[in-house]
PDB file of C-alpha atoms in Angstrom:
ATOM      1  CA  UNK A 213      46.879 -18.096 -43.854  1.00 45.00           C
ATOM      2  CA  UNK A 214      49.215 -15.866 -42.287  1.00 56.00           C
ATOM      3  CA  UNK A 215      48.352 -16.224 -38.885  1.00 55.00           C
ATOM      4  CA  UNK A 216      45.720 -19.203 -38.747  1.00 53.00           C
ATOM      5  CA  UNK A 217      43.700 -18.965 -35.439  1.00 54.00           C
ATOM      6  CA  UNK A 218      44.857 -20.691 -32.345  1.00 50.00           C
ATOM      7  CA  UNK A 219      42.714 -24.108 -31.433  1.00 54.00           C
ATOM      8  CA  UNK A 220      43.931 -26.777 -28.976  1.00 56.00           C
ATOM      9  CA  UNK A 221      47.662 -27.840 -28.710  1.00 58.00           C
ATOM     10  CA  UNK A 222      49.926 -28.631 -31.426  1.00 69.00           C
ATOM     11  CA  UNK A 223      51.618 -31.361 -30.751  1.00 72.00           C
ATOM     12  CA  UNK A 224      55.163 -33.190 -31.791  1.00 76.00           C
ATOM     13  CA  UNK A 225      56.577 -36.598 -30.789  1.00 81.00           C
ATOM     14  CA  UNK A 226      60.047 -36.132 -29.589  1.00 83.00           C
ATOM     15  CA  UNK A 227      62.577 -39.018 -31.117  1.00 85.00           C
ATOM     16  CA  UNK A 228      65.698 -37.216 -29.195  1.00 84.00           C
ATOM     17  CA  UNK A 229      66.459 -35.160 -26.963  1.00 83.00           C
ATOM     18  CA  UNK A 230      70.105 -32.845 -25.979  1.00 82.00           C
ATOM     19  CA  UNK A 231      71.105 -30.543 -23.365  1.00 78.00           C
ATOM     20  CA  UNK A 232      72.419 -26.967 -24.248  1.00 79.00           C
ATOM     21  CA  UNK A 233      73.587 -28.858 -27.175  1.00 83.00           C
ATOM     22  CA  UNK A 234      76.678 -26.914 -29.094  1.00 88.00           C
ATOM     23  CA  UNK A 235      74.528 -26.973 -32.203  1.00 88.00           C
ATOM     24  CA  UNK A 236      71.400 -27.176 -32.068  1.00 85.00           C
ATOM     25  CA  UNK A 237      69.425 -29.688 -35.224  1.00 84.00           C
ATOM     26  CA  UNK A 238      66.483 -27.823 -35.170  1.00 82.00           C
ATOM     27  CA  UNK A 239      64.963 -24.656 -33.465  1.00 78.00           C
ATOM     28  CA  UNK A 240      62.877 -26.579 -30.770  1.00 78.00           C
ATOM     29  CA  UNK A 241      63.715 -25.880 -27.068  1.00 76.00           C
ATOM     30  CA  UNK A 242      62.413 -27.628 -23.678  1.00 75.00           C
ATOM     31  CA  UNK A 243      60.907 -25.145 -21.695  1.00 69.00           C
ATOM     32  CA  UNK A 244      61.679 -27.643 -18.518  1.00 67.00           C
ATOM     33  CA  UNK A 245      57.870 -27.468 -17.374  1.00 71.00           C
ATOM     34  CA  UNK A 246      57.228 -31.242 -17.648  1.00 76.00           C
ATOM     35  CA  UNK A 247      54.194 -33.542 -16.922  1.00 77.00           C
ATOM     36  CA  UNK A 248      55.528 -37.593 -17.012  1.00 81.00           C
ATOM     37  CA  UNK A 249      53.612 -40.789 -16.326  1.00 83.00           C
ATOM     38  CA  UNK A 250      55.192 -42.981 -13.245  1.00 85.00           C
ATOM     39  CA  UNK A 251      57.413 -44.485 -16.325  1.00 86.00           C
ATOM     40  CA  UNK A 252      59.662 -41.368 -15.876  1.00 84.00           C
ATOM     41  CA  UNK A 253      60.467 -41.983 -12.346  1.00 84.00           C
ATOM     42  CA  UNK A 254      61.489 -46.157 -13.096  1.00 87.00           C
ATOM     43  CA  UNK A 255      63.574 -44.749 -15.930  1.00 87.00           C
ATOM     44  CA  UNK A 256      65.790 -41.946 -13.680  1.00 84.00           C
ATOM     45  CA  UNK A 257      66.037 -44.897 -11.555  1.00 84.00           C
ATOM     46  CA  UNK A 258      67.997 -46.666 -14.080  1.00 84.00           C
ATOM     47  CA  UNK A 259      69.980 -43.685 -15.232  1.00 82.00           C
ATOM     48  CA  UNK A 260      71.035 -43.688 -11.313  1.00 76.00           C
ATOM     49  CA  UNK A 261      71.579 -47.037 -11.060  1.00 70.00           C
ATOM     50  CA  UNK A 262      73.778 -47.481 -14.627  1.00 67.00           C
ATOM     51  CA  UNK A 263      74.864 -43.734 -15.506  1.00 64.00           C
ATOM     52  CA  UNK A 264      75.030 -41.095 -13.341  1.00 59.00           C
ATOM     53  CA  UNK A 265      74.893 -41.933  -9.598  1.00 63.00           C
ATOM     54  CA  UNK A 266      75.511 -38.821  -8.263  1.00 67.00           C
ATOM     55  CA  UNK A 267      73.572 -36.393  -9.922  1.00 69.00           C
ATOM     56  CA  UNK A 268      70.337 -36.825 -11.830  1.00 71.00           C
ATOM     57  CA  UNK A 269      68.958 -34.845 -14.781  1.00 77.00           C
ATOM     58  CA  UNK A 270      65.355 -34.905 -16.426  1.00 82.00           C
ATOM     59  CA  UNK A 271      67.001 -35.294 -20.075  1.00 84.00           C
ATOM     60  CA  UNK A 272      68.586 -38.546 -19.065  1.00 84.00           C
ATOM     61  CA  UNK A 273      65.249 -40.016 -18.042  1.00 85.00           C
ATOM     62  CA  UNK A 274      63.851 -38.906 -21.223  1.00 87.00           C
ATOM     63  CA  UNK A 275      66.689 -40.066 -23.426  1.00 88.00           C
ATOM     64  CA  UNK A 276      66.390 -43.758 -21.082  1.00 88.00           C
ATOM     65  CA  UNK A 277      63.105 -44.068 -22.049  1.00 88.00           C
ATOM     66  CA  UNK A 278      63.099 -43.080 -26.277  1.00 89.00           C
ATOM     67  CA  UNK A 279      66.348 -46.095 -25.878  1.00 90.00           C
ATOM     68  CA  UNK A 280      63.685 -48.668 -24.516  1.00 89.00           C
ATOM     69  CA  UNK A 281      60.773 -47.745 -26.511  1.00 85.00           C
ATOM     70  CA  UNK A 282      59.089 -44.808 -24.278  1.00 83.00           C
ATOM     71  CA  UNK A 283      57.132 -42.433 -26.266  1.00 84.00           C
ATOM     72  CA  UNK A 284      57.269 -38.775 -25.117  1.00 82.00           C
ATOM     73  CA  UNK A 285      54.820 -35.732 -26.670  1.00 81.00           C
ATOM     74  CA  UNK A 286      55.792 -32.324 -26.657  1.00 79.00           C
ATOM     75  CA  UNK A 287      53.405 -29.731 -26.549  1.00 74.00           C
ATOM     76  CA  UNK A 288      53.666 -26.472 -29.173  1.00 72.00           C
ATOM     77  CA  UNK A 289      53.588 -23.379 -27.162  1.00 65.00           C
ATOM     78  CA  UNK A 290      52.205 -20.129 -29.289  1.00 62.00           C
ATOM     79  CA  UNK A 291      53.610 -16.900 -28.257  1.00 57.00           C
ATOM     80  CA  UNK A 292      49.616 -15.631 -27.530  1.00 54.00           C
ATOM     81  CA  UNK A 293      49.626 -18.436 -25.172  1.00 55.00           C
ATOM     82  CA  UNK A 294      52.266 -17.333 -22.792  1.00 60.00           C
ATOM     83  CA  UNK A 295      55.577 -16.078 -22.824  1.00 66.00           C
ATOM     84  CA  UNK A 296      59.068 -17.231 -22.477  1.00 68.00           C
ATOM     85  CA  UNK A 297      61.640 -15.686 -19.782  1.00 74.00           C
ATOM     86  CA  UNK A 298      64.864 -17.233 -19.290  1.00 74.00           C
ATOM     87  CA  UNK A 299      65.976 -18.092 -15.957  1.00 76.00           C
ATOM     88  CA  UNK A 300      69.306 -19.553 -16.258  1.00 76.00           C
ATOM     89  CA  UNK A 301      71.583 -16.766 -14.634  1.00 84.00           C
ATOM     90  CA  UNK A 302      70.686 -15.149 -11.376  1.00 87.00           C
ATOM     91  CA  UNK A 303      69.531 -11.652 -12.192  1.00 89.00           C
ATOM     92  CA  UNK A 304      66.958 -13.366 -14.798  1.00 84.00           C
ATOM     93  CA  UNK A 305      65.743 -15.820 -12.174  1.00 84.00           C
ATOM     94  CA  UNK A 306      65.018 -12.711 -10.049  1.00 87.00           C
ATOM     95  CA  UNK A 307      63.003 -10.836 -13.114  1.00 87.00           C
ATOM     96  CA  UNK A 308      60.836 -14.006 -13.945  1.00 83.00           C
ATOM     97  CA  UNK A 309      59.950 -14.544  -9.840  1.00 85.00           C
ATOM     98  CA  UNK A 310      59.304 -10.570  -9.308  1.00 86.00           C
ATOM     99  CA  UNK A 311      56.917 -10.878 -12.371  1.00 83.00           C
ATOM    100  CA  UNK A 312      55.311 -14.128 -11.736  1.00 80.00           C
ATOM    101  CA  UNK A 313      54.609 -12.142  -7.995  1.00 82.00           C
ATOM    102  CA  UNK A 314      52.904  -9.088  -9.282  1.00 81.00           C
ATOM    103  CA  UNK A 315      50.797 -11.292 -11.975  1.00 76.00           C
ATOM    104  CA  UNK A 316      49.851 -13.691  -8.939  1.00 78.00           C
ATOM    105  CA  UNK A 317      48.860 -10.346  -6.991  1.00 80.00           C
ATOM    106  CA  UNK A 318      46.682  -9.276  -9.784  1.00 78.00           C
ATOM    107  CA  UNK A 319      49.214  -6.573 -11.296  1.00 72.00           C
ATOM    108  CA  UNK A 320      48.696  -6.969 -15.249  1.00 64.00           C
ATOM    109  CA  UNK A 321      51.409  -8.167 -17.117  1.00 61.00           C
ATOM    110  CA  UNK A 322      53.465  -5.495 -18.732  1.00 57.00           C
ATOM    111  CA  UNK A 323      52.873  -3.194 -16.400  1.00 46.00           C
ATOM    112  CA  UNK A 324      54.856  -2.357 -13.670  1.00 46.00           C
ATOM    113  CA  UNK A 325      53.867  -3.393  -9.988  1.00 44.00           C
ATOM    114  CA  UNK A 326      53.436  -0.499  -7.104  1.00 48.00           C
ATOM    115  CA  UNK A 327      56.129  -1.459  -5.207  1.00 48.00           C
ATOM    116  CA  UNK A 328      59.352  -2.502  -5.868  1.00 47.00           C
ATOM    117  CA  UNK A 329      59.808  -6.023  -6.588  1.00 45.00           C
ATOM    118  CA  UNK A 330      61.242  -7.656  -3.695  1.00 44.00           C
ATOM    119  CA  UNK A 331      65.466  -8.468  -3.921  1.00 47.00           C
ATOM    120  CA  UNK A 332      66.236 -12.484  -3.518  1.00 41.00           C
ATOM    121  CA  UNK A 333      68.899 -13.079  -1.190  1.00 44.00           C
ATOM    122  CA  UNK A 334      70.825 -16.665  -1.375  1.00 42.00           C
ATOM    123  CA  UNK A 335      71.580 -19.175  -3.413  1.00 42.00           C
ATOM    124  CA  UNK A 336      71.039 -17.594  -6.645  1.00 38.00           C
ATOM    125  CA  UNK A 337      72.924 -14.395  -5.642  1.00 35.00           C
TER     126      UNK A 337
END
């Protein structure tokens, strides 16, 4: 089937995962929209503790707890589901926020909202 319908999730049990790696061993991403079980929070705990203790990342947690035995699911996004907007430089944090406004208002996606979308000022400027 070309295009089989959509029903439920798709699912895939993660066994590693890498930061912005160089090269990348397959063509999966983390969208960063998690949803962890209080095991998360012991395991950044001992990343702190051990690893890192200054700074803190989501990744380590998840790589802590695939090195003691934690199991972690990802869920399969489709494309008709959603969409994907990047957000790591400023101007594309601005476009996902001004978008994610006008769909809260009721704008429809893909089209454009009455007024302007508003201009961020600060720390992502």
């Amino acid at each position: 089937v070309a295009r089989p319908p959509f029903e439920g999730f798709r699912r895939l049990e993660v066994r590693a995962m890498v930061e912005k790696p160089d090269r990348p061993r397959s063509h999966w991403a983390a969208t960063a929209v998690y949803a962890f079980a209080p095991s998360l929070f012991e395991a950044l705990a001992a990343v702190r503790r051990h690893r890192h203790p200054a700074e803190l990342e989501v990744t380590d947690g998840v790589r802590h707890l695939l090195e003691h035995n934690g199991r972690i699911q990802a869920l399969i996004l489709d494309r008709r589901v959603g969409e994907w907007r990047s957000v790591g430089s400023p101007d594309g944090f601005r476009k996902a926020l001004a978008r994610s406004h006008r769909i809260a208002r009721g704008h429809p996606p893909g089209r454009p909202s009455p007024a302007r979308p508003p201009r961020y000022r600060g720390a992502y400027d």
